[in-house]
Tab-separated table of C-alpha atoms and ligand atoms in Angstrom:
chain	number	residue	atom	x	y	z
A	172	MET	CA	-54.956	1.531	62.710
A	173	LYS	CA	-52.359	-1.445	62.028
A	174	ILE	CA	-48.964	-1.837	63.658
A	175	PHE	CA	-45.895	-2.472	62.214
A	176	LYS	CA	-42.653	-3.463	64.067
A	177	PHE	CA	-38.968	-3.166	62.752
A	178	GLY	CA	-35.910	-4.650	64.559
A	179	GLY	CA	-32.289	-3.949	64.595
A	180	ALA	CA	-31.337	-5.969	61.933
A	181	SER	CA	-33.967	-4.178	59.170
A	182	ILE	CA	-32.205	-1.390	59.574
A	183	LYS	CA	-28.820	-2.057	60.745
A	184	ASP	CA	-27.938	0.226	57.640
A	185	ALA	CA	-28.571	3.420	55.159
A	186	GLN	CA	-30.116	0.645	52.954
A	187	GLY	CA	-31.753	-1.024	55.766
A	188	VAL	CA	-33.272	2.316	56.262
A	189	LYS	CA	-34.189	2.546	52.755
A	190	ASN	CA	-35.811	-0.216	52.355
A	191	VAL	CA	-38.330	0.710	55.330
A	192	THR	CA	-39.651	3.136	53.077
A	193	THR	CA	-40.040	0.647	50.206
A	194	VAL	CA	-42.080	-1.326	53.022
A	195	LEU	CA	-44.342	1.284	53.794
A	196	LYS	CA	-44.797	1.968	50.040
A	197	LYS	CA	-45.439	-1.722	48.760
A	198	THR	CA	-47.892	-2.675	52.164
A	199	GLY	CA	-49.505	0.988	50.901
A	200	GLU	CA	-50.924	1.603	54.345
A	201	LYS	CA	-51.740	4.513	55.215
A	202	ASP	CA	-53.156	4.276	59.413
A	203	LEU	CA	-49.891	3.001	61.026
A	204	VAL	CA	-47.426	2.798	63.793
A	205	VAL	CA	-44.720	2.214	63.307
A	206	VAL	CA	-42.834	0.708	65.749
A	207	ILE	CA	-38.512	0.445	66.131
A	208	SER	CA	-35.633	-1.186	67.778
A	209	ALA	CA	-32.354	0.454	68.025
A	210	MET	CA	-29.711	-0.133	64.647
A	211	GLY	CA	-27.938	-3.377	64.219
A	212	LYS	CA	-26.927	-3.801	67.517
A	213	MET	CA	-26.523	-0.880	68.713
A	214	THR	CA	-28.270	-2.251	72.041
A	215	ASN	CA	-24.785	-4.741	72.853
A	216	ALA	CA	-22.789	-1.672	71.617
A	217	LEU	CA	-24.463	1.109	74.315
A	218	GLU	CA	-24.277	-1.677	76.597
A	219	GLU	CA	-20.092	-1.766	76.193
A	220	VAL	CA	-20.729	1.643	77.366
A	221	VAL	CA	-22.477	1.114	80.362
A	222	THR	CA	-20.148	-1.245	81.829
A	223	ALA	CA	-17.244	1.006	80.623
A	224	HIS	CA	-19.106	4.132	82.409
A	225	LEU	CA	-19.587	1.587	85.551
A	226	ALA	CA	-15.977	0.803	85.848
A	227	LYS	CA	-14.548	4.387	85.500
A	228	SER	CA	-12.630	2.298	82.442
A	229	ASP	CA	-10.767	4.393	80.089
A	230	THR	CA	-12.297	2.281	77.239
A	231	LEU	CA	-15.638	4.376	77.350
A	232	LYS	CA	-14.637	6.512	74.800
A	233	ASP	CA	-13.829	3.976	72.152
A	234	HIS	CA	-17.195	2.644	72.726
A	235	LEU	CA	-18.727	5.668	72.497
A	236	LEU	CA	-17.395	6.442	69.336
A	237	THR	CA	-18.207	3.110	68.190
A	238	VAL	CA	-21.657	4.243	68.443
A	239	GLU	CA	-21.265	7.708	67.080
A	240	THR	CA	-19.228	6.220	63.893
A	241	TYR	CA	-22.183	4.160	63.381
A	242	HIS	CA	-24.706	6.371	63.627
A	243	TYR	CA	-23.361	8.917	61.451
A	244	ASP	CA	-21.897	6.445	58.570
A	245	ILE	CA	-25.495	5.299	58.436
A	246	LEU	CA	-26.794	9.015	58.035
A	247	LYS	CA	-23.899	10.617	55.831
A	248	GLU	CA	-25.641	8.121	53.147
A	249	LEU	CA	-28.464	8.961	54.248
A	250	PHE	CA	-28.267	12.773	53.941
A	251	PRO	CA	-25.381	13.255	51.520
A	252	ASN	CA	-26.952	17.248	52.383
A	253	LYS	CA	-24.789	17.850	55.729
A	254	GLU	CA	-26.679	21.111	56.488
A	255	HIS	CA	-30.108	18.783	57.059
A	256	ALA	CA	-31.297	19.241	60.181
A	257	ILE	CA	-31.057	15.831	61.660
A	258	TYR	CA	-27.386	16.389	61.915
A	259	LYS	CA	-28.136	18.183	64.738
A	260	ALA	CA	-30.596	16.179	66.281
A	261	VAL	CA	-28.341	13.361	66.543
A	262	SER	CA	-25.834	15.543	68.088
A	263	GLY	CA	-28.272	16.647	70.342
A	264	LEU	CA	-28.995	13.474	71.646
A	265	LEU	CA	-25.321	12.027	71.665
A	266	ASP	CA	-24.662	15.007	74.089
A	267	GLN	CA	-27.439	14.527	76.004
A	268	LEU	CA	-25.801	11.192	76.951
A	269	LYS	CA	-22.321	12.100	77.129
A	270	GLY	CA	-24.547	15.239	80.024
A	271	PHE	CA	-25.500	12.056	81.543
A	272	LEU	CA	-22.578	9.865	81.192
A	273	THR	CA	-20.598	13.271	83.102
A	274	SER	CA	-23.642	13.820	85.801
A	275	SER	CA	-24.624	10.688	86.553
A	276	LYS	CA	-23.241	9.309	89.821
A	277	SER	CA	-25.462	6.822	90.555
A	278	LYS	CA	-23.697	3.254	90.954
A	279	ASN	CA	-27.793	1.176	90.601
A	280	HIS	CA	-26.286	-0.329	87.491
A	281	ALA	CA	-29.787	-1.400	86.211
A	282	PHE	CA	-30.757	2.054	86.477
A	283	VAL	CA	-27.734	3.605	84.727
A	284	TYR	CA	-28.219	0.378	82.081
A	285	ASP	CA	-31.576	1.594	80.989
A	286	GLN	CA	-30.071	5.719	81.169
A	287	ILE	CA	-27.714	4.481	78.232
A	288	VAL	CA	-28.834	2.154	76.547
A	289	SER	CA	-32.163	3.676	75.538
A	290	TYR	CA	-30.705	6.196	72.800
A	291	GLY	CA	-29.874	3.326	70.709
A	292	GLU	CA	-34.218	3.362	70.128
A	293	LEU	CA	-34.473	7.460	70.433
A	294	ILE	CA	-31.494	7.610	67.959
A	295	SER	CA	-33.049	5.464	65.419
A	296	THR	CA	-36.266	6.909	65.474
A	297	THR	CA	-34.906	9.996	65.055
A	298	ILE	CA	-33.371	9.620	61.732
A	299	VAL	CA	-35.955	7.277	60.610
A	300	SER	CA	-38.645	9.189	61.266
A	301	THR	CA	-36.484	12.015	59.152
A	302	TYR	CA	-35.848	9.581	56.345
A	303	LEU	CA	-39.727	8.346	56.323
A	304	SER	CA	-40.488	12.643	55.510
A	305	GLU	CA	-37.130	13.473	53.116
A	306	GLU	CA	-39.293	10.495	51.026
A	307	ASN	CA	-42.694	12.268	51.616
A	308	ILE	CA	-44.180	9.762	53.845
A	309	LYS	CA	-45.796	12.435	56.052
A	310	ASN	CA	-45.005	10.693	59.961
A	311	THR	CA	-45.057	12.316	63.592
A	312	TRP	CA	-42.025	11.469	65.596
A	313	LEU	CA	-43.883	9.621	69.355
A	314	ASP	CA	-41.689	9.426	72.701
A	315	VAL	CA	-43.193	6.624	73.612
A	316	ARG	CA	-42.216	7.169	77.503
A	317	GLY	CA	-45.060	9.305	77.537
A	318	CYS	CA	-47.871	6.829	77.129
A	319	ILE	CA	-46.063	3.494	78.857
A	320	LYS	CA	-45.648	3.950	81.810
A	321	THR	CA	-43.904	1.251	84.449
A	322	ASP	CA	-42.576	0.241	87.318
A	323	ASP	CA	-39.219	0.962	88.308
A	324	ASN	CA	-38.189	-2.733	87.995
A	325	TYR	CA	-35.371	-1.208	85.901
A	326	ARG	CA	-33.779	-3.507	82.604
A	327	ASP	CA	-37.362	-5.680	83.268
A	328	ALA	CA	-39.811	-2.749	83.738
A	329	LYS	CA	-43.902	-4.102	84.148
A	330	VAL	CA	-45.835	-2.509	82.159
A	331	ASP	CA	-49.019	-0.407	84.161
A	332	TRP	CA	-51.272	-1.235	81.023
A	333	GLU	CA	-54.607	0.960	83.031
A	334	VAL	CA	-52.862	4.653	82.718
A	335	THR	CA	-50.431	3.282	79.837
A	336	GLN	CA	-53.888	2.433	77.376
A	337	LYS	CA	-55.445	6.443	78.780
A	338	ARG	CA	-51.929	7.848	76.996
A	339	ILE	CA	-51.223	5.958	74.124
A	340	ILE	CA	-54.939	6.545	73.447
A	341	ASP	CA	-54.391	10.456	74.095
A	342	LYS	CA	-51.574	10.548	72.067
A	343	VAL	CA	-51.975	8.820	68.947
A	344	HIS	CA	-53.551	10.280	66.229
A	345	PRO	CA	-56.072	7.655	65.053
A	346	THR	CA	-54.714	8.501	61.513
A	347	GLY	CA	-51.357	9.444	59.793
A	348	ILE	CA	-48.068	7.158	60.864
A	349	THR	CA	-46.930	7.567	64.098
A	350	VAL	CA	-43.196	6.048	64.711
A	351	THR	CA	-42.149	5.275	67.918
A	352	GLN	CA	-39.500	3.770	69.854
A	353	GLY	CA	-39.992	-0.010	70.463
A	354	PHE	CA	-38.066	-1.337	73.691
A	355	LEU	CA	-38.689	2.259	76.008
A	356	GLY	CA	-41.083	2.840	78.515
A	357	ALA	CA	-41.016	5.360	81.923
A	358	GLU	CA	-41.334	4.763	85.266
A	359	HIS	CA	-44.522	6.787	87.360
A	360	GLU	CA	-42.788	8.517	90.117
A	361	ASN	CA	-39.700	10.391	88.449
A	362	ASN	CA	-40.316	9.473	84.566
A	363	PHE	CA	-36.601	7.808	84.589
A	364	THR	CA	-36.342	6.010	81.241
A	365	THR	CA	-37.161	1.754	81.685
A	366	THR	CA	-36.882	-0.947	79.585
A	367	LEU	CA	-39.295	-3.443	78.892
A	368	GLY	CA	-36.528	-7.161	79.014
A	369	ARG	CA	-34.055	-7.098	75.747
A	370	GLU	CA	-35.732	-7.854	72.839
A	371	GLY	CA	-38.572	-5.768	73.962
A	372	SER	CA	-39.192	-3.644	71.023
A	373	ASP	CA	-41.879	-6.918	69.861
A	374	TYR	CA	-43.988	-6.396	72.885
A	375	THR	CA	-44.478	-2.689	72.295
A	376	ALA	CA	-45.955	-3.283	69.304
A	377	ALA	CA	-48.204	-5.602	71.132
A	378	ILE	CA	-48.846	-2.885	74.206
A	379	PHE	CA	-49.663	-0.427	71.378
A	380	ALA	CA	-52.422	-3.404	69.793
A	381	TYR	CA	-53.808	-3.969	72.587
A	382	CYS	CA	-54.626	-0.741	73.935
A	383	LEU	CA	-55.816	0.905	70.369
A	384	ASN	CA	-57.957	-2.107	69.564
A	385	GLY	CA	-55.227	-2.439	66.522
A	386	GLU	CA	-56.095	-4.512	63.653
A	387	SER	CA	-52.974	-6.823	63.255
A	388	VAL	CA	-49.596	-6.292	63.967
A	389	THR	CA	-46.665	-7.221	61.645
A	390	ILE	CA	-43.167	-7.539	62.964
A	391	TRP	CA	-40.635	-7.521	59.623
A	392	LYS	CA	-37.901	-9.234	59.752
A	393	ASP	CA	-34.566	-11.140	58.279
A	394	VAL	CA	-36.444	-14.538	57.598
A	395	PRO	CA	-39.250	-15.717	55.818
A	396	GLY	CA	-41.839	-15.887	58.824
A	397	VAL	CA	-41.773	-18.290	61.678
A	398	LEU	CA	-39.465	-21.502	60.692
A	399	ASN	CA	-39.772	-24.760	62.102
A	400	ALA	CA	-35.935	-23.999	63.651
A	401	ASP	CA	-33.818	-21.457	63.897
A	402	PRO	CA	-31.464	-21.469	60.068
A	403	ARG	CA	-28.592	-20.593	62.271
A	404	TYR	CA	-28.501	-23.633	63.145
A	405	PHE	CA	-30.236	-25.537	61.014
A	406	SER	CA	-29.762	-26.100	58.090
A	407	LYS	CA	-33.155	-27.536	56.517
A	408	THR	CA	-36.400	-25.220	57.913
A	409	GLN	CA	-39.940	-25.499	56.269
A	410	LEU	CA	-42.160	-21.630	56.928
A	411	LEU	CA	-44.629	-22.191	59.697
A	412	ASN	CA	-48.325	-20.872	57.274
A	413	LYS	CA	-50.473	-20.412	60.406
A	414	ILE	CA	-49.566	-20.893	64.412
A	415	SER	CA	-52.084	-20.849	66.963
A	416	TYR	CA	-51.635	-18.526	69.716
A	417	ARG	CA	-50.782	-21.203	72.005
A	418	GLU	CA	-48.358	-22.718	70.271
A	419	ALA	CA	-46.494	-19.433	69.357
A	420	ILE	CA	-46.051	-18.884	72.830
A	421	GLU	CA	-44.599	-21.923	73.649
A	422	LEU	CA	-42.196	-21.716	71.025
A	423	ALA	CA	-41.478	-18.413	72.272
A	424	PHE	CA	-41.034	-19.606	76.217
A	425	TYR	CA	-39.363	-22.013	75.033
A	426	GLY	CA	-36.861	-19.961	73.105
A	427	ALA	CA	-37.828	-19.128	69.642
A	428	SER	CA	-35.888	-15.719	69.475
A	429	VAL	CA	-37.787	-14.619	66.485
A	430	ILE	CA	-40.865	-13.561	68.748
A	431	HIS	CA	-40.441	-12.227	72.181
A	432	PRO	CA	-42.768	-14.470	74.636
A	433	LYS	CA	-44.109	-11.330	76.305
A	434	THR	CA	-46.142	-9.688	72.733
A	435	LEU	CA	-47.902	-13.026	72.275
A	436	GLN	CA	-50.721	-12.386	75.365
A	437	PRO	CA	-51.743	-9.176	74.653
A	438	LEU	CA	-52.216	-10.357	71.242
A	439	GLN	CA	-54.446	-13.522	72.454
A	440	ARG	CA	-56.610	-11.372	74.601
A	441	LYS	CA	-58.195	-9.434	71.274
A	442	GLU	CA	-57.938	-12.193	69.192
A	443	ILE	CA	-55.455	-9.663	67.148
A	444	PRO	CA	-53.213	-11.804	64.437
A	445	LEU	CA	-50.055	-11.141	64.440
A	446	TYR	CA	-47.883	-10.981	60.868
A	447	VAL	CA	-44.600	-12.591	60.568
A	448	LYS	CA	-43.122	-10.896	57.375
A	449	SER	CA	-39.464	-10.928	55.272
A	450	PHE	CA	-38.308	-7.286	55.517
A	451	TYR	CA	-37.097	-8.979	51.852
A	452	ASN	CA	-39.879	-9.406	50.288
A	453	PRO	CA	-42.851	-7.313	52.086
A	454	GLU	CA	-45.029	-9.391	49.321
A	455	ASP	CA	-44.955	-12.215	50.373
A	456	GLU	CA	-47.178	-13.833	53.143
A	457	GLY	CA	-45.203	-14.940	56.222
A	458	THR	CA	-46.861	-16.474	58.726
A	459	CYS	CA	-49.843	-15.966	61.289
A	460	VAL	CA	-49.686	-16.616	64.194
A	461	GLY	CA	-53.900	-15.744	65.295
A	462	LYS	CA	-57.235	-17.700	66.241
A	463	GLY	CA	-58.131	-21.907	64.914
A	464	VAL	CA	-55.598	-24.540	63.456
A	465	THR	CA	-52.746	-25.586	65.698
A	466	LEU	CA	-50.003	-25.876	63.444
A	467	ASP	CA	-49.573	-25.633	59.221
A	468	PRO	CA	-48.193	-27.266	58.153
A	469	LYS	CA	-48.212	-29.499	61.144
A	470	THR	CA	-44.573	-30.780	61.353
A	471	SER	CA	-41.846	-30.595	63.965
A	472	CYS	CA	-40.174	-27.915	65.388
A	473	PHE	CA	-36.720	-27.339	67.293
A	474	ILE	CA	-35.513	-25.015	69.763
A	475	LEU	CA	-32.302	-24.301	70.803
A	476	LYS	CA	-30.899	-22.412	73.396
A	477	LYS	CA	-26.735	-21.896	73.998
A	478	ASN	CA	-24.345	-21.157	77.342
A	479	GLN	CA	-27.032	-23.177	79.583
A	480	VAL	CA	-26.756	-23.601	83.299
A	481	LEU	CA	-27.473	-27.149	84.771
A	482	ILE	CA	-27.348	-27.504	88.484
A	483	SER	CA	-28.000	-30.827	90.743
A	484	LEU	CA	-28.720	-29.995	94.275
A	485	SER	CA	-28.168	-32.957	96.335
A	486	SER	CA	-28.877	-32.504	100.429
A	487	LEU	CA	-26.044	-32.468	102.951
A	488	ASP	CA	-27.586	-34.421	106.067
A	489	PHE	CA	-29.597	-36.965	104.163
A	490	SER	CA	-33.229	-35.261	103.966
A	491	PHE	CA	-35.177	-35.658	100.764
A	492	MET	CA	-35.429	-33.037	98.330
A	493	MET	CA	-38.951	-31.634	99.207
A	494	GLU	CA	-40.649	-28.646	99.694
A	495	ASP	CA	-38.885	-26.753	102.076
A	496	ASN	CA	-36.143	-27.321	100.366
A	497	ILE	CA	-37.001	-26.534	97.049
A	498	GLY	CA	-38.502	-23.549	97.980
A	499	ASP	CA	-35.388	-22.157	99.538
A	500	VAL	CA	-34.128	-22.610	95.974
A	501	PHE	CA	-37.005	-20.682	94.408
A	502	LYS	CA	-36.621	-17.816	96.149
A	503	TRP	CA	-32.479	-17.621	95.177
A	504	LEU	CA	-33.313	-18.264	92.045
A	505	HIS	CA	-35.645	-15.070	92.052
A	506	GLU	CA	-34.098	-13.038	94.165
A	507	TYR	CA	-30.630	-13.339	91.225
A	508	LYS	CA	-32.753	-13.012	88.769
A	509	MET	CA	-32.265	-16.797	87.151
A	510	LYS	CA	-34.841	-18.211	84.600
A	511	VAL	CA	-35.543	-21.652	85.153
A	512	GLU	CA	-36.234	-23.641	81.834
A	513	LEU	CA	-36.450	-27.140	83.174
A	514	ILE	CA	-36.612	-28.773	86.439
A	515	GLN	CA	-36.185	-32.434	87.495
A	516	ASN	CA	-36.158	-33.952	90.857
A	517	SER	CA	-35.966	-37.412	92.607
A	518	ALA	CA	-36.026	-37.627	96.180
A	519	ILE	CA	-32.357	-37.043	96.647
A	520	SER	CA	-31.558	-34.280	93.513
A	521	PHE	CA	-32.586	-32.008	92.172
A	522	SER	CA	-31.497	-30.413	89.046
A	523	MET	CA	-33.054	-27.260	86.948
A	524	CYS	CA	-31.454	-25.400	83.689
A	525	VAL	CA	-31.047	-22.267	83.930
A	526	ASP	CA	-30.505	-19.117	81.949
A	527	ASN	CA	-27.279	-17.040	83.665
A	528	LYS	CA	-29.016	-13.727	81.776
A	529	TYR	CA	-27.850	-11.327	84.525
A	530	ASP	CA	-24.298	-13.354	85.424
A	531	LYS	CA	-25.629	-14.196	88.889
A	532	LEU	CA	-24.407	-17.875	88.532
A	533	ASP	CA	-21.691	-17.403	90.895
A	534	GLU	CA	-23.228	-15.619	93.858
A	535	LEU	CA	-26.451	-17.754	93.535
A	536	LEU	CA	-23.547	-21.473	93.859
A	537	VAL	CA	-22.082	-19.030	96.563
A	538	LYS	CA	-26.088	-19.166	98.745
A	539	LEU	CA	-26.773	-22.755	97.256
A	540	ARG	CA	-23.624	-24.239	98.478
A	541	GLU	CA	-24.619	-23.465	102.171
A	542	LYS	CA	-27.205	-25.588	102.061
A	543	PHE	CA	-26.932	-28.073	99.181
A	544	LYS	CA	-24.344	-30.338	97.692
A	545	VAL	CA	-23.730	-28.553	94.738
A	546	LYS	CA	-22.985	-29.974	91.124
A	547	TRP	CA	-22.939	-27.030	87.772
A	548	ASN	CA	-22.625	-27.302	84.425
A	549	GLU	CA	-21.822	-24.685	82.550
A	550	GLY	CA	-22.268	-23.522	79.119
A	551	VAL	CA	-24.596	-26.648	77.818
A	552	THR	CA	-27.343	-26.499	75.122
A	553	LEU	CA	-30.662	-26.754	75.796
A	554	TYR	CA	-33.071	-28.728	72.748
A	555	THR	CA	-36.556	-28.720	73.232
A	556	ILE	CA	-38.853	-29.992	70.284
A	557	ARG	CA	-41.972	-29.990	69.933
A	558	HIS	CA	-44.127	-32.178	67.981
A	559	SER	CA	-41.399	-34.248	67.334
A	560	VAL	CA	-40.679	-37.943	65.936
A	561	PRO	CA	-39.086	-40.655	68.053
A	562	SER	CA	-36.145	-40.820	64.590
A	563	GLU	CA	-35.873	-37.195	64.914
A	564	ILE	CA	-34.451	-37.412	68.554
A	565	LYS	CA	-32.376	-40.084	67.698
A	566	ALA	CA	-31.044	-38.496	65.005
A	567	LEU	CA	-30.082	-35.498	67.150
A	568	THR	CA	-29.040	-36.637	70.026
A	569	ARG	CA	-26.940	-39.605	68.342
A	570	ASP	CA	-22.777	-38.672	69.435
A	571	ARG	CA	-23.808	-36.929	71.729
A	572	ASN	CA	-23.243	-36.734	75.461
A	573	VAL	CA	-27.390	-36.228	76.463
A	574	LEU	CA	-26.920	-34.728	79.821
A	575	LEU	CA	-30.308	-34.741	80.858
A	576	LYS	CA	-33.937	-36.232	78.797
A	577	GLN	CA	-37.656	-34.889	79.782
A	578	GLU	CA	-40.249	-36.103	77.519
A	579	SER	CA	-44.020	-34.813	78.153
A	580	ARG	CA	-46.706	-34.941	75.497
A	581	ASP	CA	-45.739	-32.754	73.079
A	582	THR	CA	-42.139	-31.155	73.894
A	583	VAL	CA	-38.628	-33.552	75.240
A	584	GLN	CA	-36.027	-31.201	76.606
A	585	ILE	CA	-32.416	-32.779	75.929
A	586	ILE	CA	-30.379	-30.681	77.657
A	587	VAL	CA	-26.770	-31.617	75.906
A	588	LYS	CA	-22.741	-30.874	77.091
A	589	ASN	CA	-21.330	-29.246	73.458
B	782	ADP	P1	-35.073	-8.319	65.210
B	782	ADP	O1	-33.999	-7.777	64.023
B	782	ADP	O2	-35.897	-7.897	64.566
B	782	ADP	O3	-34.338	-8.394	66.295
B	782	ADP	P2	-34.110	-11.219	65.650
B	782	ADP	O4	-32.825	-10.961	64.834
B	782	ADP	O5	-34.821	-10.940	66.956
B	782	ADP	O6	-35.020	-9.967	64.886
B	782	ADP	O7	-35.065	-11.954	64.892
B	782	ADP	C1	-35.220	-13.106	63.925
B	782	ADP	C2	-34.417	-14.186	64.155
B	782	ADP	O8	-34.385	-14.983	64.740
B	782	ADP	C3	-33.256	-14.664	62.861
B	782	ADP	O9	-32.578	-14.406	62.334
B	782	ADP	C4	-33.523	-16.037	63.333
B	782	ADP	O10	-31.745	-16.784	63.402
B	782	ADP	C5	-33.715	-16.216	64.288
B	782	ADP	N1	-35.076	-17.168	64.815
B	782	ADP	C6	-34.924	-17.828	66.364
B	782	ADP	N2	-35.692	-18.637	65.718
B	782	ADP	C7	-36.452	-18.585	64.806
B	782	ADP	C8	-37.520	-19.318	63.932
B	782	ADP	N3	-38.468	-20.482	64.673
B	782	ADP	N4	-37.808	-19.583	63.240
B	782	ADP	C9	-37.572	-17.988	62.366
B	782	ADP	N5	-35.979	-17.419	63.165
B	782	ADP	C10	-35.712	-18.300	64.031
B	783	LIG	N1	-32.995	-2.933	70.763
B	783	LIG	C1	-33.247	-3.818	71.363
B	783	LIG	C2	-32.271	-4.574	71.723
B	783	LIG	O1	-31.610	-5.285	70.922
B	783	LIG	C3	-34.978	-4.208	72.112
B	783	LIG	C4	-35.110	-4.577	70.725
B	783	LIG	O2	-34.365	-4.662	69.962
B	783	LIG	O3	-36.378	-5.558	71.030
B	783	LIG	O4	-32.832	-5.481	73.076
B	784	MG	MG1	-34.166	-7.994	68.279
């Protein structure tokens, strides 16, 4: 059994969905789990629906219309026959979503978020599965929420591996093609939908591979594979042919967004190879993440994270920045779900670069100011460079306002003000 994952970019339009059939036909795989994300940027569009719903804003219907129109435009191109059953299936899902919006009184943002954004994947898999059938690629649509069981930490749910493994083995037929949703799960108690964190579909693919002892995972991307830098920000990039799990975990953890960081450890545990390949050129080799060689070709890798916050703390009472002070800082960071990207401390100051993913910065600052003198800089960029040579760092920082630099054996991190 192999696992394929198609992300939002690969199915952003009707042409993309058609290309999924081309990839499946070209690779000729018969026993597959196909994990699929929401189409294009539909998760972002559904986030707007969440915000408008919770704010009881008049814009709710416009945001809903955006979601509906996007999917119906794709449907019209894929299924010219308006009587096709797919139209009923998709409108049924949209009706369920509208039903939730009308009936839900919950103010729990994270809970409401998961109940709404999950329709992106429910709709996309319904469309892709039906289109594959239409193209004579026999497949079974699987509701992943019956398989991936999680806790109720909405928006970042933790997988219960034991139950999940049992369910997956039970529900996935060992032969043939199964089409299922990335990113989603369901909590134990009431079966409410949960999500595994933004961009979590890669992780879903890894969960299936781990539980089924899969032969390999392939994630199909709009790039030739893992490159030594994000081509959106760097003009000259190089394809990495082979990377070790360890190196890939480091790259993903520091923010190389081509692979979700949670994806790699389950695969490493069972030594299941991960291929990152181009959905435009499915015959090309792409990148293989696996056992053995650290990095081939051996080259420096650049990772960039925009919109970070650099916070510097010093004590109000001349005390040093020691364990007791720092302990509080970490407790609050955890409480406000701020991910720490870099830390530097001296006797009297403590600096950290954090990702304000859940928009909690203001609340955190209020807390910090009770105890510390606080300085902060929003909108800074964090560069992480692995295996660099000094001339590259020099070139990168030339004419830039460097706020902080940290260097270890394989990694240089630099924070610059844009
Ligand atoms: P998906 O469609 O699966 O969601 P993503 O858009 O999340 O795909 O990931 C693909 C994108 O990741 C590429 O278009 C590229 O801009 C970005 N990216 C960031 N870092 C890298 C890297 N090191 N190598 C290749 N792509 C990268
Ligand atoms: N659709 C989800 C997101 O955009 C999950 C994924 O694409 O991996 O975050
Ligand atoms: Mg993605």
